[in-house]
Amino acid sequence: MEILLVGTNDEIAFEWVSKYWYYRNLRIARNIKKSTLPESKRAVILYGGGHTYLLKQMLKDDESIKVIQYGDWSE
């Protein structure tokens, strides 16, 4: 558990990494929204599995975007 010793008492390394991960996913979601034009019917966007949960949460309220995972349509 040496990772807990990195950083100061106010902000340990794990806290910084988790904030950055959330921020990174916010930027990805924003870029997805900006890059899909209103007249676009389909877009393929590939990201690693670690991003899936947060991106689905961030994009679920946008009715113009439907998130489908690979396994949901490939069968």
PDB file of C-alpha atoms in Angstrom:
ATOM      1  CA  MET A   1       0.000   0.000   0.000  1.00  0.00           C
ATOM      2  CA  GLU A   2       2.891   2.350  -0.700  1.00  0.00           C
ATOM      3  CA  ILE A   3       0.659   4.299  -3.123  1.00  0.00           C
ATOM      4  CA  LEU A   4      -1.062   5.753  -0.063  1.00  0.00           C
ATOM      5  CA  LEU A   5       2.223   7.364   0.948  1.00  0.00           C
ATOM      6  CA  VAL A   6       2.564   9.314  -2.316  1.00  0.00           C
ATOM      7  CA  GLY A   7       1.447  12.944  -2.147  1.00  0.00           C
ATOM      8  CA  THR A   8       0.555  15.132   0.797  1.00  0.00           C
ATOM      9  CA  ASN A   9      -1.955  14.648   3.566  1.00  0.00           C
ATOM     10  CA  ASP A  10      -4.434  16.789   1.635  1.00  0.00           C
ATOM     11  CA  GLU A  11      -4.338  14.862  -1.610  1.00  0.00           C
ATOM     12  CA  ILE A  12      -2.994  11.361  -2.039  1.00  0.00           C
ATOM     13  CA  ALA A  13      -2.101   9.948  -5.443  1.00  0.00           C
ATOM     14  CA  PHE A  14      -5.234   7.825  -5.786  1.00  0.00           C
ATOM     15  CA  GLU A  15      -7.479  10.828  -5.275  1.00  0.00           C
ATOM     16  CA  TRP A  16      -5.645  12.735  -8.010  1.00  0.00           C
ATOM     17  CA  VAL A  17      -5.835   9.799 -10.428  1.00  0.00           C
ATOM     18  CA  SER A  18      -9.568   9.294  -9.860  1.00  0.00           C
ATOM     19  CA  LYS A  19     -10.255  13.000 -10.451  1.00  0.00           C
ATOM     20  CA  TYR A  20      -8.191  12.925 -13.618  1.00  0.00           C
ATOM     21  CA  TRP A  21      -9.972   9.766 -14.851  1.00  0.00           C
ATOM     22  CA  TYR A  22     -13.376  11.404 -14.376  1.00  0.00           C
ATOM     23  CA  TYR A  23     -12.163  14.603 -16.078  1.00  0.00           C
ATOM     24  CA  ARG A  24     -10.769  12.582 -18.989  1.00  0.00           C
ATOM     25  CA  ASN A  25     -14.107  10.850 -19.489  1.00  0.00           C
ATOM     26  CA  LEU A  26     -15.934  14.193 -19.368  1.00  0.00           C
ATOM     27  CA  ARG A  27     -13.695  15.442 -22.180  1.00  0.00           C
ATOM     28  CA  ILE A  28     -14.300  12.279 -24.201  1.00  0.00           C
ATOM     29  CA  ALA A  29     -18.086  12.639 -23.780  1.00  0.00           C
ATOM     30  CA  ARG A  30     -17.897  16.303 -24.778  1.00  0.00           C
ATOM     31  CA  ASN A  31     -15.887  15.439 -27.881  1.00  0.00           C
ATOM     32  CA  ILE A  32     -18.381  12.729 -28.833  1.00  0.00           C
ATOM     33  CA  LYS A  33     -21.238  15.232 -28.578  1.00  0.00           C
ATOM     34  CA  LYS A  34     -19.330  17.878 -30.528  1.00  0.00           C
ATOM     35  CA  SER A  35     -18.225  15.503 -33.286  1.00  0.00           C
ATOM     36  CA  THR A  36     -21.630  13.959 -33.988  1.00  0.00           C
ATOM     37  CA  LEU A  37     -23.594  16.343 -36.151  1.00  0.00           C
ATOM     38  CA  PRO A  38     -27.391  16.559 -35.849  1.00  0.00           C
ATOM     39  CA  GLU A  39     -27.873  15.103 -39.331  1.00  0.00           C
ATOM     40  CA  SER A  40     -25.550  12.168 -38.627  1.00  0.00           C
ATOM     41  CA  LYS A  41     -27.470   8.954 -38.261  1.00  0.00           C
ATOM     42  CA  ARG A  42     -24.626   6.739 -37.101  1.00  0.00           C
ATOM     43  CA  ALA A  43     -21.121   6.991 -35.756  1.00  0.00           C
ATOM     44  CA  VAL A  44     -18.698   4.349 -34.591  1.00  0.00           C
ATOM     45  CA  ILE A  45     -16.643   5.377 -31.599  1.00  0.00           C
ATOM     46  CA  LEU A  46     -14.187   2.950 -30.065  1.00  0.00           C
ATOM     47  CA  TYR A  47     -12.891   3.198 -26.506  1.00  0.00           C
ATOM     48  CA  GLY A  48     -11.493   0.754 -23.999  1.00  0.00           C
ATOM     49  CA  GLY A  49     -13.716  -1.035 -21.545  1.00  0.00           C
ATOM     50  CA  GLY A  50     -12.526   1.096 -18.650  1.00  0.00           C
ATOM     51  CA  HIS A  51     -14.317   4.106 -20.131  1.00  0.00           C
ATOM     52  CA  THR A  52     -17.626   2.343 -20.838  1.00  0.00           C
ATOM     53  CA  TYR A  53     -19.430   2.835 -17.539  1.00  0.00           C
ATOM     54  CA  LEU A  54     -18.722   6.549 -17.160  1.00  0.00           C
ATOM     55  CA  LEU A  55     -19.324   7.364 -20.831  1.00  0.00           C
ATOM     56  CA  LYS A  56     -22.696   5.602 -20.746  1.00  0.00           C
ATOM     57  CA  GLN A  57     -23.624   7.572 -17.615  1.00  0.00           C
ATOM     58  CA  MET A  58     -22.517  10.864 -19.136  1.00  0.00           C
ATOM     59  CA  LEU A  59     -24.290  10.327 -22.469  1.00  0.00           C
ATOM     60  CA  LYS A  60     -27.515   8.663 -21.260  1.00  0.00           C
ATOM     61  CA  ASP A  61     -29.504  11.906 -20.960  1.00  0.00           C
ATOM     62  CA  ASP A  62     -28.786  12.955 -24.547  1.00  0.00           C
ATOM     63  CA  GLU A  63     -31.659  11.490 -26.559  1.00  0.00           C
ATOM     64  CA  SER A  64     -29.789  12.001 -29.827  1.00  0.00           C
ATOM     65  CA  ILE A  65     -27.090   9.534 -28.749  1.00  0.00           C
ATOM     66  CA  LYS A  66     -27.698   5.829 -28.261  1.00  0.00           C
ATOM     67  CA  VAL A  67     -24.787   3.911 -26.767  1.00  0.00           C
ATOM     68  CA  ILE A  68     -24.506   0.321 -27.959  1.00  0.00           C
ATOM     69  CA  GLN A  69     -21.687  -1.890 -26.777  1.00  0.00           C
ATOM     70  CA  TYR A  70     -19.996  -4.286 -29.187  1.00  0.00           C
ATOM     71  CA  GLY A  71     -21.490  -7.401 -27.611  1.00  0.00           C
ATOM     72  CA  ASP A  72     -25.016  -5.943 -27.822  1.00  0.00           C
ATOM     73  CA  TRP A  73     -25.138  -5.908 -31.637  1.00  0.00           C
ATOM     74  CA  SER A  74     -22.530  -8.403 -32.805  1.00  0.00           C
ATOM     75  CA  GLU A  75     -24.472 -11.548 -31.956  1.00  0.00           C
TER      76      GLU A  75
END
